[in-house]
CSV table of C-alpha atoms in Angstrom, one decimal:
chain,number,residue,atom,x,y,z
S,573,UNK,CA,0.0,0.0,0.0
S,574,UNK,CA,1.5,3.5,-1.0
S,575,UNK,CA,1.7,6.2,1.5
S,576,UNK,CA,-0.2,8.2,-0.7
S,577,UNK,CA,-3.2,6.0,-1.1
S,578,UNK,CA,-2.4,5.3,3.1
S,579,UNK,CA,-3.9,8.4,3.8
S,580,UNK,CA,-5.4,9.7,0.7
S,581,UNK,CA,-8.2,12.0,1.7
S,582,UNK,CA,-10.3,14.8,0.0
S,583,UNK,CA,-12.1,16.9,2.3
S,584,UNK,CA,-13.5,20.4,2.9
S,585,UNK,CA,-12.7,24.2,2.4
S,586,UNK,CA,-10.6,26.5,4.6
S,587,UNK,CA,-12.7,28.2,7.3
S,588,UNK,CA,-12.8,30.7,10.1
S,589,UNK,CA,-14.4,29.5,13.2
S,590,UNK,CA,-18.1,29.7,13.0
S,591,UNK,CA,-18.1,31.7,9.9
S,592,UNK,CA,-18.1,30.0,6.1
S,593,UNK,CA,-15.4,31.7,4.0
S,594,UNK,CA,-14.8,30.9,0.1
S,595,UNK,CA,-11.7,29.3,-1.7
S,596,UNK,CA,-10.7,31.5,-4.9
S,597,UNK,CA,-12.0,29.4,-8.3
S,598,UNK,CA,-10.6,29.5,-11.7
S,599,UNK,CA,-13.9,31.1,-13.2
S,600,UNK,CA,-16.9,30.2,-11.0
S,601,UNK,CA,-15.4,30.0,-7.0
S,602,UNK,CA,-16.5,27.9,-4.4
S,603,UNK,CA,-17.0,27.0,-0.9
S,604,UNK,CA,-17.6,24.2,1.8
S,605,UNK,CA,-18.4,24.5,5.3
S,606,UNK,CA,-16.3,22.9,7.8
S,607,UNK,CA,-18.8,23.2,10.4
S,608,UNK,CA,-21.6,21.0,7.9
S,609,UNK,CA,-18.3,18.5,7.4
S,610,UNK,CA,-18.2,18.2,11.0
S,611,UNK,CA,-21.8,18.0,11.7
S,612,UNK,CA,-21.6,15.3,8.5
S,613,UNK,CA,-18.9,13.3,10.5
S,614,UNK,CA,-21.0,13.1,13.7
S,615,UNK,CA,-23.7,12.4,12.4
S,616,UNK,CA,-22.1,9.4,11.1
S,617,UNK,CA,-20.8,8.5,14.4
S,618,UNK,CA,-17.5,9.6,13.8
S,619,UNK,CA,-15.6,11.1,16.8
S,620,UNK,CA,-13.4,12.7,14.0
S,621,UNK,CA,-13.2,16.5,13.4
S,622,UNK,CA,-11.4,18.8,10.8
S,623,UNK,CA,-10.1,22.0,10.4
S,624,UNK,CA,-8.1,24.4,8.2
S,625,UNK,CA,-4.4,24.8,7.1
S,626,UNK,CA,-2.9,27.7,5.3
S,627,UNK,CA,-0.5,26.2,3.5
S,628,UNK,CA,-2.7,23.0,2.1
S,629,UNK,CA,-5.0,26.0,1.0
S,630,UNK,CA,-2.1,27.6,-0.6
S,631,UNK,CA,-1.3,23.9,-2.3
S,632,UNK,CA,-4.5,23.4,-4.0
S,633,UNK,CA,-4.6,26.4,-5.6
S,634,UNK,CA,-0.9,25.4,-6.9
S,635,UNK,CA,-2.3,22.1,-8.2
S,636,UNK,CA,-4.8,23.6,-9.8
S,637,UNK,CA,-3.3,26.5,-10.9
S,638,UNK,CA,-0.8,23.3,-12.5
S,639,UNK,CA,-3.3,21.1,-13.8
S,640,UNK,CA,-4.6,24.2,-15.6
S,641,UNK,CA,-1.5,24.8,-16.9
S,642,UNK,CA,-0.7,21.1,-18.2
S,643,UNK,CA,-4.1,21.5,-19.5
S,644,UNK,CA,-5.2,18.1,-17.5
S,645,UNK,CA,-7.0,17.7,-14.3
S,646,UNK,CA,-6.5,14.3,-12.7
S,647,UNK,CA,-6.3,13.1,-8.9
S,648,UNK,CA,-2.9,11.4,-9.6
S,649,UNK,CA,-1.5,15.1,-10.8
S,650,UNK,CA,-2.9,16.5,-8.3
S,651,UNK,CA,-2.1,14.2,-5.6
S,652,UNK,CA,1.6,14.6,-6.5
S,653,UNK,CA,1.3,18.2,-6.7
S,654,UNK,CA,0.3,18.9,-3.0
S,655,UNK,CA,2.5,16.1,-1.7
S,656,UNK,CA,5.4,18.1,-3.3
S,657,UNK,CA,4.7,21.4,-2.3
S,658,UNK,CA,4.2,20.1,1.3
S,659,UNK,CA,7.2,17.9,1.2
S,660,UNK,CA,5.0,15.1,2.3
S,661,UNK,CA,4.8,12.1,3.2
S,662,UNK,CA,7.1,13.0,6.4
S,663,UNK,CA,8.3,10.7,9.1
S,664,UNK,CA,10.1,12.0,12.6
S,665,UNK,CA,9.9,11.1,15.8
S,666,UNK,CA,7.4,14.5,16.1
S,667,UNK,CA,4.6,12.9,13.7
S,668,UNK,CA,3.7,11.2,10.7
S,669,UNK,CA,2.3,13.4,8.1
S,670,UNK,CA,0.9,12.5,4.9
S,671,UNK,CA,-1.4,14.1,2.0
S,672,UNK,CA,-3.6,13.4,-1.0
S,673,UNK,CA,-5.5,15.0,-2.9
S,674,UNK,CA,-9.2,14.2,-5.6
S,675,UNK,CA,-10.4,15.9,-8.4
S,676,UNK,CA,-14.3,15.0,-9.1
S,677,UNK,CA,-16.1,17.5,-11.7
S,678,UNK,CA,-19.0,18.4,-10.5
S,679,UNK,CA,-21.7,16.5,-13.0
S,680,UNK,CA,-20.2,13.4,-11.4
S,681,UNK,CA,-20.8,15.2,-8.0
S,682,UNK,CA,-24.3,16.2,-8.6
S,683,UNK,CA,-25.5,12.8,-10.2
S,684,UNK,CA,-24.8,10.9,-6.6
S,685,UNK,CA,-22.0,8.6,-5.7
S,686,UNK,CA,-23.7,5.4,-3.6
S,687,UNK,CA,-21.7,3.9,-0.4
S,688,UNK,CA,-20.2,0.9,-2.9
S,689,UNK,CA,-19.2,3.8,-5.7
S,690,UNK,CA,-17.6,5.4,-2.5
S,691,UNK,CA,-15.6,2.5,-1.8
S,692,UNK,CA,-14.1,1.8,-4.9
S,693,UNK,CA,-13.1,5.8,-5.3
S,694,UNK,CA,-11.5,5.6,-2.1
S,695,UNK,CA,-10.1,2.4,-2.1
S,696,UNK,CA,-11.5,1.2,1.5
S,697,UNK,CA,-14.5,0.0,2.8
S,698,UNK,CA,-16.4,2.7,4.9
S,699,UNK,CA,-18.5,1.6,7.7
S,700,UNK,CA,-22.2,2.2,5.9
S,701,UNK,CA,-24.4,1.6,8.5
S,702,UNK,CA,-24.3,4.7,10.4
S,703,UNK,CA,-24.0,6.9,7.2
S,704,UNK,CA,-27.5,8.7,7.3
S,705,UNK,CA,-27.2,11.6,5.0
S,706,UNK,CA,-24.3,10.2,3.5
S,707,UNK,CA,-25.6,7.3,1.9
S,708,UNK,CA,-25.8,9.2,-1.6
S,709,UNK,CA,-23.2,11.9,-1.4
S,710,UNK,CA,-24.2,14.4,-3.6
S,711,UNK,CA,-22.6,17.7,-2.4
S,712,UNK,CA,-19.0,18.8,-2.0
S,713,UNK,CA,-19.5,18.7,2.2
S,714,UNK,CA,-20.8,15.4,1.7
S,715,UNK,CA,-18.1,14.0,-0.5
S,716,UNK,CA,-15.8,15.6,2.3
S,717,UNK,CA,-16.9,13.8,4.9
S,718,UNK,CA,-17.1,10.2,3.3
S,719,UNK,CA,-13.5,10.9,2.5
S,720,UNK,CA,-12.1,11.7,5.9
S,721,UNK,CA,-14.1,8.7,7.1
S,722,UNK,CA,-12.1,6.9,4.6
S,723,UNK,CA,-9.0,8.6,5.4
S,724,UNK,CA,-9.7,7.8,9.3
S,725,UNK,CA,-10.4,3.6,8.5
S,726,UNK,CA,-6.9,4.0,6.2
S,727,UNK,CA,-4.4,5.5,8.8
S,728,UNK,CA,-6.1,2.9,11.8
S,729,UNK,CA,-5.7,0.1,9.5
S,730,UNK,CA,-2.0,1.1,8.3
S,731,UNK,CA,-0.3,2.8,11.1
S,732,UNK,CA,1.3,0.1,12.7
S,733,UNK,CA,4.5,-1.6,13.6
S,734,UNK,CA,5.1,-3.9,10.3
S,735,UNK,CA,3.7,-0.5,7.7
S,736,UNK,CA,6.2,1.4,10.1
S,737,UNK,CA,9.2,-1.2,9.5
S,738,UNK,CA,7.9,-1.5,5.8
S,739,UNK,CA,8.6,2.7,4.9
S,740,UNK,CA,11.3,3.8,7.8
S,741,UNK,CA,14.4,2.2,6.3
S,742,UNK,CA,16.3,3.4,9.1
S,743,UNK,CA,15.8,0.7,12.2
S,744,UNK,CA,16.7,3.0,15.1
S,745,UNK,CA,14.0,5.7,13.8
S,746,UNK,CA,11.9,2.7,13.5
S,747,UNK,CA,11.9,1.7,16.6
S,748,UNK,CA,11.8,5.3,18.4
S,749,UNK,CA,8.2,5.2,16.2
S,750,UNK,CA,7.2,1.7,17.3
S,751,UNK,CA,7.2,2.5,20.9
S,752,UNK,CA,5.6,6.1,20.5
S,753,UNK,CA,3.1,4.2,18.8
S,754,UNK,CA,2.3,1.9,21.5
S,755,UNK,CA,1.9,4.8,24.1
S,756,UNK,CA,-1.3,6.3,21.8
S,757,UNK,CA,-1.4,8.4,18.6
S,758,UNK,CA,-3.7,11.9,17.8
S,759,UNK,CA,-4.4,12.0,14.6
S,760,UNK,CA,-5.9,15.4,12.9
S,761,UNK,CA,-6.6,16.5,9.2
S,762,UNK,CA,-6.4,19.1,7.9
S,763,UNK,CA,-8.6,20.4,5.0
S,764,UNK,CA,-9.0,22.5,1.8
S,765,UNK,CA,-10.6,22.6,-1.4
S,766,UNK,CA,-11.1,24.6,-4.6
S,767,UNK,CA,-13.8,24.9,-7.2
S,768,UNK,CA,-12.7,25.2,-10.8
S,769,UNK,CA,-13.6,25.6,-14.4
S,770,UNK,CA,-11.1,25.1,-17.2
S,771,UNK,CA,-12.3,24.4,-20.8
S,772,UNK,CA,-16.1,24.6,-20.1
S,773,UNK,CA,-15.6,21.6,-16.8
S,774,UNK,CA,-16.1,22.8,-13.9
S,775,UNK,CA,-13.8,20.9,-11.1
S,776,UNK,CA,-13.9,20.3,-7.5
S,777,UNK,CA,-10.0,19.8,-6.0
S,778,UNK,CA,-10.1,18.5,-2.7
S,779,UNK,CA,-6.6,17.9,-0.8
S,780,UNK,CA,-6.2,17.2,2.8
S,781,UNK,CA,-3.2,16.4,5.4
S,782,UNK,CA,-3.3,14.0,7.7
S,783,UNK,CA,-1.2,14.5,10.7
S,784,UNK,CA,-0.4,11.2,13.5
S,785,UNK,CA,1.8,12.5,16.2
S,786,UNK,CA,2.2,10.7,20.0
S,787,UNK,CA,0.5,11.4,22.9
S,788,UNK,CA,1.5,13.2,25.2
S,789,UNK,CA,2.0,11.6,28.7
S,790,UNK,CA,0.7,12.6,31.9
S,791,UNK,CA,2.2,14.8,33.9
S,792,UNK,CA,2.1,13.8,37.5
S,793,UNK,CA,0.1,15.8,39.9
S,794,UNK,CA,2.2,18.5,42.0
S,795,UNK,CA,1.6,18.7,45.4
């Protein structure tokens, strides 16, 4: 499994707290709400939330802005686009950090995309039963939050010891990772997108980071 299909994840727009705020488009604009993402995941029964990150903002608009200029959009192109602006996927004994990035136009979007369609696109099986509104994803939030429920099954299935061992050649980092791994990992994504029309199609670009860093431990209690 390759890191970037590990955490592959396409999720939702750059916010402010509380307040919806748009991501720049090549002709039409767009924006998601990270609060009807999160509202998406709980409803779901996810315990998973998202938020924003300026510089994944700042890396979708350079994949599109790239795509546009290749004069192809694709989710491989722009998968490798963000991962390379951010440097990613990372390993230290700080974190994990990985990115990935869709492209879905938005016919495809509009038409519905069913739990199996969503399984194949995302290359896991997500957990349908407590999907509610997103049994049919139909909407940009929607397709944002099936992903990071994607991207959530991914990094529990492959963050462990032998996918550890399998990508960190180096057996001392390793084994630092190993035993930070046993003592509890928080994960958070991070989340951007951009709505786009080049050549009469109009695009969504969704790119995400996923970040896995150790818990803390607990300090003891001062007396």
């Amino acid at each position: 499994m390759k890191l970037k299909k590990w955490l592959a994840v396409a999720l939702a727009a750059v916010m402010t707290a509380g307040m919806l705020a748009g991501c720049g488009g090549g002709g039409t604009g767009g924006s998601l709400s990270i609060n009807q993402v999160n509202r998406l995941l709980a409803d779901a029964g996810s315990s998973v939330t998202v938020t924003s990150d300026d510089a994944l903002d700042s890396a979708v608009r350079s994949a599109v802005a790239q795509m546009k200029e290749d004069g192809a959009f694709s989710t491989l192109d722009a998968t490798e686009s963000v991962n390379s602006t951010l440097n990613l996927p990372s390993f230290s004994l700080t974190g994990v950090k990985a990115g990935g990035a869709y492209v879905i136009t938005e016919d495809e979007l509009e038409s519905g995309i069913n739990a199996a369609a969503l399984a194949r696109f995302f290359e896991v099986n997500i957990d349908t039963s407590k999907l509610g509104d997103l049994a049919v994803v139909d909407s940009a939030d929607e397709f944002a939050a099936a992903a990071v429920l994607a991207a959530d099954t991914l990094v529990h299935q492959y963050l462990t010891e032998s996918s550890i061992r399998q990508y960190v050649q180096n057996e001392e980092l390793a084994s630092q990772l190993v035993a930070l791994l046993e003592n509890g990992i928080t994960f958070t994504y991070y989340v951007s997108a951009q709505r786009t029309t080049y050549n009469g199609v109009t695009y969504w670009v969704f790119g995400a980071q996923a970040a896995a860093a150790p818990s803390l431990p607990e300090l003891p209690e001062q007396n």
